[in-house]
XYZ file of C-alpha atoms in Angstrom:
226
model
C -0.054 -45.232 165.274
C -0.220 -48.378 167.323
C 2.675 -49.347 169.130
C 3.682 -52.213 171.748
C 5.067 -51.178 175.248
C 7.749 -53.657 176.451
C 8.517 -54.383 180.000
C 10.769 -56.916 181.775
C 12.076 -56.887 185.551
C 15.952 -55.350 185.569
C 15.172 -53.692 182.280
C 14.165 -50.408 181.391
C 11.028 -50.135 179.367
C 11.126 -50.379 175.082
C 8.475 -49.166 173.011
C 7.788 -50.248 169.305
C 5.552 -48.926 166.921
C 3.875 -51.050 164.498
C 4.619 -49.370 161.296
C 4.779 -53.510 159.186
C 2.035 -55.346 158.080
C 4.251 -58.576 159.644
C 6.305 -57.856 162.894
C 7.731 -61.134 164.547
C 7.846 -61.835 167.824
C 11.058 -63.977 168.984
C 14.231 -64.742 170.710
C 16.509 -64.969 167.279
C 18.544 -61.345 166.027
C 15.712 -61.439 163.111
C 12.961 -60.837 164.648
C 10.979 -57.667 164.329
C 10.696 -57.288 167.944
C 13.741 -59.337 169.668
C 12.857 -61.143 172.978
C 16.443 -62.554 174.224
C 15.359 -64.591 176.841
C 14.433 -68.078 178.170
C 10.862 -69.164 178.022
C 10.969 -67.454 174.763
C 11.255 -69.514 171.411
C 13.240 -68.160 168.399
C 9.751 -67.800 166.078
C 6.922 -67.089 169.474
C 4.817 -65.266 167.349
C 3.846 -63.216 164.955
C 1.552 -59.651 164.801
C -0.551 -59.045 161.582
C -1.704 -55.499 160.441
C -5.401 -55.590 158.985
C -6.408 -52.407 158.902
C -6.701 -50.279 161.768
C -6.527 -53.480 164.061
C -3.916 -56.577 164.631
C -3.818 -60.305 164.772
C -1.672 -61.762 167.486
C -1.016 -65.551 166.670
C 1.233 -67.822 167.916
C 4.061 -69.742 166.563
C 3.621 -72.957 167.791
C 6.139 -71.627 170.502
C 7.104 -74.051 173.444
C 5.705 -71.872 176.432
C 3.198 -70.260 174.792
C 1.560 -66.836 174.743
C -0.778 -65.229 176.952
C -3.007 -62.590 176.608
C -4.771 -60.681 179.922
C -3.642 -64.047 181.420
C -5.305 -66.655 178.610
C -3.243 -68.514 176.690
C -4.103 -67.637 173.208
C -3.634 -69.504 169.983
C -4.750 -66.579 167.809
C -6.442 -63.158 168.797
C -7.921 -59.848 167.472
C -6.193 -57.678 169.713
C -8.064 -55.009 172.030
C -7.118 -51.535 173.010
C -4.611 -52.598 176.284
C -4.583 -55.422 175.706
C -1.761 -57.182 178.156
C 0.898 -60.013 176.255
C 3.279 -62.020 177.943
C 5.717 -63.665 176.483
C 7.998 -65.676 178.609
C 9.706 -62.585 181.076
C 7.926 -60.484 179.105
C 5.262 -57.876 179.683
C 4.099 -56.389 176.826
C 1.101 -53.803 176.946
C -1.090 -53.248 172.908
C -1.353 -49.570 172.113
C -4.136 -48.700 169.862
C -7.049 -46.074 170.276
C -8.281 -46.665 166.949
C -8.681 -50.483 167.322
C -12.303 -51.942 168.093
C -13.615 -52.182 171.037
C -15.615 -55.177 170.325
C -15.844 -57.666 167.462
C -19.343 -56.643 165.867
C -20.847 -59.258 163.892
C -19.311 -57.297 160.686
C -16.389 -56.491 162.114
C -13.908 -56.851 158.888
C -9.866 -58.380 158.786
C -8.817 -58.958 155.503
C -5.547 -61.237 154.940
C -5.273 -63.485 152.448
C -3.352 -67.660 153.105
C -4.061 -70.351 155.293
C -2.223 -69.325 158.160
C -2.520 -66.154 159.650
C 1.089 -65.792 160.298
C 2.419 -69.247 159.847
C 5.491 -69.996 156.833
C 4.397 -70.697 153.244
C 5.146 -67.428 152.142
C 2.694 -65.078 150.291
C 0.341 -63.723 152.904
C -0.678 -60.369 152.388
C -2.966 -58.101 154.460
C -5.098 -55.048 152.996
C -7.489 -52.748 153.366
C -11.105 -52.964 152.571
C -10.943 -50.578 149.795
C -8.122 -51.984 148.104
C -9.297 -55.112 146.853
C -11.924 -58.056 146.938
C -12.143 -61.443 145.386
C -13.902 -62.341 142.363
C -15.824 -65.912 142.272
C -18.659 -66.986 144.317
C -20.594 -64.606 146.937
C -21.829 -66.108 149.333
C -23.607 -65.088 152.726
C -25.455 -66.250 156.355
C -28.810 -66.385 157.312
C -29.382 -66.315 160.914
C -32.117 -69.224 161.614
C -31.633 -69.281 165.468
C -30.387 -67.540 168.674
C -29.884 -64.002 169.085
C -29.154 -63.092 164.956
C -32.167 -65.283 164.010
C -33.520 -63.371 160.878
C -30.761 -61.162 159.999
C -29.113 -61.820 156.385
C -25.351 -61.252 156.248
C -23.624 -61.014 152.212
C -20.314 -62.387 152.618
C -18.752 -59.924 149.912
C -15.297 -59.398 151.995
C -12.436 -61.239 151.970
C -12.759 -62.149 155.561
C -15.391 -61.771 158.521
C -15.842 -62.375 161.868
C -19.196 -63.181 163.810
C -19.206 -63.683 167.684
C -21.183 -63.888 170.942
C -21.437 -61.295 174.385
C -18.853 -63.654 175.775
C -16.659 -63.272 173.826
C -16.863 -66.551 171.174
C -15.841 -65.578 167.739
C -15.451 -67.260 164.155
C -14.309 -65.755 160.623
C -15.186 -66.876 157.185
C -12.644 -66.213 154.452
C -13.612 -65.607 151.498
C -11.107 -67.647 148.628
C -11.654 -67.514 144.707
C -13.481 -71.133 144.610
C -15.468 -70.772 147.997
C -15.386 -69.833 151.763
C -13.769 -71.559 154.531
C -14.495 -70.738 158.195
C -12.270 -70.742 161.925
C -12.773 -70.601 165.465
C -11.030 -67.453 166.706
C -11.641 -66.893 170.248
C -13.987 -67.880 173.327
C -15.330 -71.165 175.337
C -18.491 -71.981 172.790
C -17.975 -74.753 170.404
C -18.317 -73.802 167.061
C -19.563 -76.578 164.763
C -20.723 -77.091 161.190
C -23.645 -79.647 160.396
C -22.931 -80.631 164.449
C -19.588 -81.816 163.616
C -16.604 -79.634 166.114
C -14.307 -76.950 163.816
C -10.888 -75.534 165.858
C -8.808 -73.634 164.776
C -8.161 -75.164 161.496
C -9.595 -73.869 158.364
C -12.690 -75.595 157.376
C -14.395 -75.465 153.898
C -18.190 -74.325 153.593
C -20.488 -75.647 151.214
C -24.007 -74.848 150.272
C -26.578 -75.019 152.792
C -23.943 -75.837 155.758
C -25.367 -75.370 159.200
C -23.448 -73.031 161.867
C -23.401 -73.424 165.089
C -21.432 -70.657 167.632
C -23.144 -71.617 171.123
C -26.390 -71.546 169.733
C -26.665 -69.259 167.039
C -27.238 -71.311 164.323
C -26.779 -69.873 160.616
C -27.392 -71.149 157.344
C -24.378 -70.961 155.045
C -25.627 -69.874 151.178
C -24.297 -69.875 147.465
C -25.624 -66.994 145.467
C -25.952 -68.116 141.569
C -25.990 -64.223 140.710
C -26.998 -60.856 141.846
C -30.270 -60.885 143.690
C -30.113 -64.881 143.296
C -29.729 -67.724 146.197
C -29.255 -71.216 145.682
């Protein structure tokens, strides 16, 4: 089982296992993981459970959160991976999490916000469900995926660079909607900049992750593009 390995000077060391599909990360009693300290905001952030691997996001939180020394908005978390949280030093446990992010690397969550209010998130496994309504998929048309065809029949995929760059498209009932997640390229749809907002796809949408361009495509039925 994963678990997070808590450190801070004068203390002695905690460990927590992630055994939630939400933990929260903050200074107030309710937290999952309680951080009493300054630097530390009562909601700093929150860790998501999607499958064998976890979503780090932050809250919004004043200070901010770091990971390996980058301040991270949201992040697919690594075997060792190093947080810091205010005074805190806290170390990501998991042998069974991915070493990289493949270019079908699943997560599978379902909301707007990873880990933000509005109430009703919930994460799965692969096997346990998908979402009916349209399937769509990417055609690589440039860079180092030119030529490969990729069915978007998940609920949620990610697609990245050597360096690092990632993006995920979720997959809702009425469409797909896609989201920087990590790295220095600029991600941008029909040339036009996407953060880390969620940004609706439509038919024949243009890709762009530093150069690997995709084209973004509407199957009418099985075996059928638009």
């Amino acid at each position: 089982m994963a678990k997070l390995l808590i450190t801070r000077a004068g203390e002695s060391p905690m460990h927590r296992f992630i055994d939630n599909d939400r933990i929260s990360l903050g200074r107030q009693a309710s937290s999952g993981v309680v951080l009493d300290a300054n630097g530390v905001s009562k909601e700093h952030a929150v860790l998501l459970t999607v499958g064998n691997d976890h979503i780090l996001e932050d809250l919004g939180s004043t200070n901010g959160t770091l990971v390996n020394g980058q301040p991270v908005k949201r992040r697919i978390l690594q075997n060792r991976d190093q947080i810091e949280i205010g005074p805190y030093r806290i170390q990501y446990v998991n042998q069974r999490a991915l070493s990289t992010m493949d270019f079908d690397q699943t997560m599978m969550f379902e909301g707007e916000s990873v880990g933000g209010g509005g109430g009703g998130e919930t994460v799965e496994t692969a096997r346990q469900r998908r979402l009916a309504g349209p399937l769509g998929g990417l055609r690589g048309v440039q860079g180092s995926r030119a030529g490969e065809n990729v069915i978007l029949d998940r609920l949620i995929q990610t697609f990245s660079r050597p360096d690092g760059s990632s993006a995920a498209i979720l997959r809702r009932p009425k469409g797909y909607v896609i989201m920087k997640v990590a790295g220095r390229e600029s991600l941008r749809v029909n040339k036009r900049p996407v953060g880390e907002d969620w940004l609706e796809l439509s038919a024949d949408d243009q890709i762009d992750l530093g150069g690997d361009v995709y084209a973004f495509y509407l199957r009418q039925g099985v075996g059928e593009e638009s």
